[in-house]
Coordinates of C-alpha atoms in Angstrom, one line a residue:
M1 CA -12.0 -7.4 -20.5
V2 CA -11.0 -3.8 -20.6
S3 CA -7.2 -3.5 -19.5
N4 CA -6.2 -0.8 -16.9
P5 CA -4.7 2.3 -18.6
F6 CA -2.6 2.8 -15.2
S7 CA -1.7 -0.8 -14.3
D8 CA 1.8 0.2 -14.1
I9 CA 1.1 3.0 -11.2
V10 CA -1.8 1.0 -9.7
G11 CA -0.4 -2.8 -10.4
P12 CA -2.3 -5.3 -13.1
D13 CA -4.5 -6.7 -10.5
F14 CA -6.1 -3.8 -9.3
T15 CA -9.5 -2.9 -7.6
C16 CA -11.3 0.1 -6.1
L17 CA -9.8 0.4 -2.6
K18 CA -12.8 3.0 -1.7
E19 CA -15.8 1.4 0.6
P20 CA -17.6 0.4 -0.7
P21 CA -15.8 -0.2 -4.0
L22 CA -16.8 2.1 -7.2
S23 CA -16.8 0.3 -11.0
P24 CA -14.1 0.6 -12.4
D25 CA -15.1 3.3 -14.7
K26 CA -15.8 5.4 -12.1
C27 CA -12.7 4.9 -9.7
P28 CA -10.1 7.2 -10.6
G29 CA -7.9 4.3 -10.4
S30 CA -8.9 2.6 -13.8
S31 CA -10.5 5.2 -15.3
Y32 CA -9.2 8.0 -17.7
T33 CA -12.6 9.8 -17.4
E34 CA -12.4 9.9 -13.7
G35 CA -9.0 12.2 -14.1
G36 CA -6.6 9.4 -13.4
P37 CA -4.7 8.9 -10.3
R38 CA -2.4 12.3 -8.8
L39 CA 1.2 12.6 -8.0
D40 CA 2.0 13.7 -4.5
D41 CA 5.3 16.2 -5.8
D42 CA 6.2 16.4 -1.7
F43 CA 5.6 12.7 -0.8
G44 CA 6.9 10.8 -4.6
E45 CA 3.8 8.8 -3.9
W46 CA 0.6 8.0 -6.4
Y47 CA -3.0 8.7 -4.8
C48 CA -6.5 8.5 -5.5
P49 CA -8.2 12.1 -5.4
T50 CA -11.3 10.5 -4.6
C51 CA -10.8 8.9 -1.7
G52 CA -7.5 9.5 -0.9
A53 CA -5.7 6.0 -0.8
V54 CA -2.1 6.1 -1.9
F55 CA -1.0 3.5 -4.5
D56 CA 1.6 1.7 -3.3
L57 CA 3.0 0.0 -6.3
D58 CA 7.0 -1.7 -6.2
E59 CA 9.2 0.4 -8.4
A60 CA 9.6 -0.8 -12.2
P61 CA 12.6 -2.6 -13.9
E62 CA 15.4 -0.4 -15.2
N63 CA 15.0 -1.8 -18.5
E64 CA 10.9 -0.6 -18.4
F65 CA 12.0 3.0 -19.0
F66 CA 13.5 2.6 -22.0
D67 CA 11.7 3.1 -25.4
D68 CA 12.0 1.4 -28.8
D69 CA 11.2 4.5 -30.3
E70 CA 14.2 6.6 -29.8
D71 CA 15.7 3.4 -32.2
E72 CA 13.0 4.4 -34.8
A73 CA 13.7 7.8 -34.6
F74 CA 17.1 6.9 -36.1
D75 CA 15.7 4.0 -38.7
N76 CA 13.2 6.3 -40.9
D77 CA 15.7 9.6 -41.0
E78 CA 14.0 11.4 -39.1
V79 CA 16.4 14.4 -36.7
F80 CA 15.8 12.8 -33.0
V81 CA 15.0 15.2 -30.5
A82 CA 15.7 13.4 -26.9
E83 CA 13.0 13.7 -24.5
G84 CA 14.2 15.4 -21.8
D85 CA 15.6 18.0 -24.7
R86 CA 11.5 18.9 -25.5
A87 CA 10.2 18.9 -22.5
I88 CA 9.2 21.5 -20.5
V89 CA 10.9 22.2 -17.0
Q90 CA 8.0 22.6 -14.5
S91 CA 9.0 23.1 -10.7
A92 CA 7.2 21.3 -8.0
E93 CA 5.2 24.7 -7.3
D94 CA 4.5 25.3 -10.8
K95 CA 3.4 21.5 -10.7
A96 CA 0.8 22.3 -7.2
R97 CA -0.3 25.4 -9.0
V98 CA -1.5 23.7 -12.2
D99 CA -3.2 21.1 -10.0
R100 CA -5.2 23.4 -8.4
Y101 CA -6.3 25.4 -10.8
N102 CA -7.5 22.0 -12.4
A103 CA -9.4 21.0 -9.5
L104 CA -11.1 24.5 -9.3
N105 CA -12.2 24.6 -12.9
E106 CA -13.8 20.8 -12.4
L107 CA -15.4 22.1 -8.5
S108 CA -16.4 25.5 -10.0
S109 CA -17.9 23.9 -13.0
A110 CA -19.9 20.8 -11.0
I111 CA -21.3 23.5 -8.3
G112 CA -23.0 25.1 -11.3
P113 CA -26.1 23.4 -11.4
F114 CA -26.5 24.3 -7.7
N115 CA -25.2 27.4 -7.2
E116 CA -23.9 29.4 -10.6
K117 CA -23.3 32.9 -8.9
L118 CA -20.8 31.0 -6.3
S119 CA -20.0 29.0 -9.1
R120 CA -19.0 32.1 -11.3
R121 CA -17.2 34.4 -8.7
M122 CA -14.8 31.0 -7.6
E123 CA -13.7 31.4 -11.5
A124 CA -13.0 35.1 -11.4
I125 CA -11.0 34.8 -8.4
A126 CA -9.6 31.7 -8.9
T127 CA -5.7 32.8 -8.4
E128 CA -6.7 34.5 -4.7
I129 CA -8.5 31.3 -4.5
I130 CA -5.4 29.2 -5.2
E131 CA -2.6 31.9 -3.3
L132 CA -4.4 31.0 -0.1
V133 CA -4.6 27.6 -0.5
R134 CA -1.1 27.7 -0.8
Q135 CA 0.1 29.4 1.7
L136 CA -2.2 27.5 4.5
E137 CA -0.5 24.6 2.7
V138 CA 2.9 26.0 2.9
N139 CA 2.0 27.0 6.7
F140 CA 1.4 23.4 7.5
E141 CA -2.4 24.4 9.1
P142 CA -4.0 21.4 9.8
A143 CA -7.1 21.5 8.0
F144 CA -5.2 21.9 4.9
T145 CA -2.6 19.0 5.3
G146 CA -4.5 16.7 3.3
R147 CA -4.2 15.2 0.0
L148 CA -7.1 15.8 -1.5
L149 CA -7.6 19.4 -3.2
K150 CA -11.2 20.3 -3.7
P151 CA -12.1 20.3 0.2
K152 CA -9.7 22.8 0.7
L153 CA -10.3 24.9 -2.3
L154 CA -13.9 24.9 -1.3
A155 CA -13.7 26.1 2.1
V156 CA -11.1 28.8 1.0
A157 CA -14.0 30.1 -1.4
L158 CA -17.3 29.6 1.0
F159 CA -15.2 31.5 3.7
L160 CA -14.6 34.5 1.0
F161 CA -18.2 34.5 -0.2
K162 CA -19.8 33.6 3.0
E163 CA -21.7 30.7 1.4
Q164 CA -22.3 27.7 2.6
L165 CA -24.1 24.3 1.0
D166 CA -26.3 21.5 1.4
A167 CA -25.7 18.2 2.6
R168 CA -27.4 16.8 -0.9
V169 CA -24.6 19.1 -2.6
Y170 CA -21.5 18.0 -0.9
R171 CA -22.9 14.2 -1.3
T172 CA -22.9 15.1 -5.4
L173 CA -20.0 16.2 -5.4
R174 CA -18.6 13.7 -3.7
I175 CA -16.2 16.0 -1.2
N176 CA -16.6 15.8 2.7
Q177 CA -18.8 18.0 4.3
N178 CA -17.2 17.9 7.5
T179 CA -13.6 18.6 6.0
T180 CA -14.6 21.1 4.0
E181 CA -16.4 23.0 7.2
A182 CA -13.7 22.3 9.6
G183 CA -11.5 24.4 7.2
V184 CA -13.7 27.5 7.0
R185 CA -13.9 27.7 10.9
S186 CA -10.1 27.6 10.6
L187 CA -10.0 30.6 8.2
T188 CA -12.6 32.3 10.1
L189 CA -9.9 32.1 13.4
L190 CA -6.7 33.0 11.3
R191 CA -7.8 34.8 9.2
P192 CA -11.2 37.1 10.2
K193 CA -13.8 38.4 7.4
V194 CA -13.4 42.0 5.5
G195 CA -15.4 44.6 7.3
E196 CA -15.1 42.4 10.8
V197 CA -12.9 43.9 13.5
D198 CA -9.1 42.1 13.7
P199 CA -7.5 41.9 17.0
V200 CA -4.2 41.7 15.0
V201 CA -4.9 45.4 14.3
D202 CA -5.3 46.1 17.8
N203 CA -2.7 44.9 19.1
I204 CA -0.4 45.9 16.3
R205 CA -0.9 49.3 18.2
F206 CA -0.7 48.4 21.5
V207 CA 2.8 46.5 20.0
G208 CA 4.0 50.4 18.4
N209 CA 3.0 51.6 21.7
A210 CA 4.9 49.8 24.3
L211 CA 8.1 50.2 21.7
N212 CA 7.6 53.9 21.4
L213 CA 7.5 54.2 17.5
P214 CA 5.8 57.1 15.6
P215 CA 2.6 57.1 15.5
G216 CA 2.8 57.5 11.2
V217 CA 5.3 54.0 11.3
I218 CA 2.2 52.1 13.5
V219 CA -0.5 53.2 11.0
V220 CA 1.8 52.1 8.1
A221 CA 2.6 48.9 9.0
I222 CA -1.3 48.8 10.0
E223 CA -1.8 49.8 6.5
Q224 CA 0.6 46.6 4.9
Y225 CA -1.0 44.5 7.0
E226 CA -4.4 45.5 5.7
E227 CA -3.6 45.4 2.1
S228 CA -1.8 42.3 2.2
G229 CA -5.4 40.6 2.8
R230 CA -4.2 40.3 6.7
P231 CA -2.6 37.0 5.8
P232 CA -2.9 34.4 7.8
N233 CA -0.4 32.9 10.3
R234 CA 0.4 29.6 12.2
E235 CA 0.3 30.9 15.9
E236 CA -3.3 31.4 17.3
D237 CA -2.4 34.1 19.2
Y238 CA -3.4 37.6 18.3
R239 CA -0.7 39.8 20.1
T240 CA 2.2 37.8 19.2
R241 CA 1.5 37.8 15.5
A242 CA 0.7 41.5 15.9
A243 CA 4.4 41.6 17.5
A244 CA 6.0 39.7 14.8
W245 CA 4.1 41.4 12.1
L246 CA 5.5 44.8 13.9
Y247 CA 9.0 43.6 14.3
L248 CA 9.2 43.0 10.3
M249 CA 7.4 46.1 8.7
T250 CA 10.3 47.8 11.2
Q251 CA 13.3 46.1 9.5
P252 CA 13.5 48.3 6.9
L253 CA 13.3 51.7 9.1
A254 CA 16.5 50.8 11.2
L255 CA 14.1 52.0 14.6
G256 CA 16.1 49.5 16.7
V257 CA 13.4 47.3 17.1
T258 CA 14.9 44.1 18.3
K259 CA 13.4 40.8 18.6
A260 CA 14.9 40.8 22.2
K261 CA 12.7 44.0 22.4
V262 CA 9.6 42.4 21.5
K263 CA 9.9 39.6 23.3
R264 CA 10.1 41.7 26.5
I265 CA 6.2 43.5 25.7
G266 CA 3.8 41.3 28.1
G267 CA 1.3 39.3 26.2
V268 CA 4.3 38.5 24.0
K269 CA 5.1 34.5 23.6
Q270 CA 8.8 34.5 23.3
N271 CA 8.6 30.8 21.6
A272 CA 5.8 31.5 19.7
F273 CA 7.0 34.5 18.4
D274 CA 10.0 33.2 16.3
R275 CA 7.9 30.4 14.7
A276 CA 4.9 33.6 13.9
V277 CA 7.6 35.8 12.2
D278 CA 8.8 32.8 10.5
S279 CA 5.1 31.9 9.1
Y280 CA 4.8 35.9 7.8
N281 CA 8.3 35.4 6.2
N282 CA 6.8 32.5 4.1
F283 CA 4.1 34.6 3.1
I284 CA 5.7 37.5 1.7
A285 CA 8.2 35.5 0.5
K286 CA 5.5 33.7 -1.9
R287 CA 3.7 36.8 -2.4
N288 CA 7.0 38.4 -3.7
K289 CA 7.6 35.8 -5.7
Q290 CA 4.3 35.6 -7.3
D291 CA 4.5 39.4 -7.5
E292 CA 8.1 38.8 -10.1
G293 CA 6.5 36.4 -12.1
V294 CA 3.9 39.3 -13.1
E295 CA 6.6 41.8 -13.7
M296 CA 8.1 38.9 -16.4
L297 CA 4.8 38.4 -18.1
D298 CA 4.6 42.2 -18.4
D299 CA 7.6 43.1 -19.5

């Protein structure tokens, strides 16, 4: 019997947790070719990328983490370099993005035989797809809080390209159709498609006029909203979202736009307004971080 290469993670007596169980060569909990278990950095848990089951294994004894290889490096006159000194430091966010890139590459390859055009387009804008997925995850959008990555990536791709897949394709890809389509519906509410009338834009004008802002300031705020790709927000109310965006865009201009003034505008929900501001702030911070990374690469 072939031993499980992931027994230190899933346990020595592991059997597939999916119903019905997969064979050992088809289950990620026991097969290299299926990708192996995945680590959720937020929860510190190992889980199955196919069915989402969490592998619950007691922490290994302390002495299991020591390796005799360090002593061997001294025995054969090799220069010893500690493992920690050789390892490349990778933040949790970097790890999350790498995992999503890997999942997207696997997904686009699997989709190729059914929809080659969609596969190529996914690869062409992989960065945009992953950026939007991360925004939705960080903002805790309900349809994007699960551990499985492929349904979320596929939902974003189908939304951006206005595509649909047959049920048989979902079955072949082993991706839950209902979960993916729930993500598409969520995106339709959060981020209207390019070319469609966006109620947030109309409400930015309304809020700006209510604050007696100069027309040029309102136009610039709308342009910034459009150029940012009509960013998603965790709050559904359009006027409240518009008020939050206009508030943030006018802060550097010293026009005297305060939260108290904005909350007095008809239709702006006071508690939801603060949450909407936080949601847009998260989006802007992540966008700025990505821009800084690009600038460092250019240097």
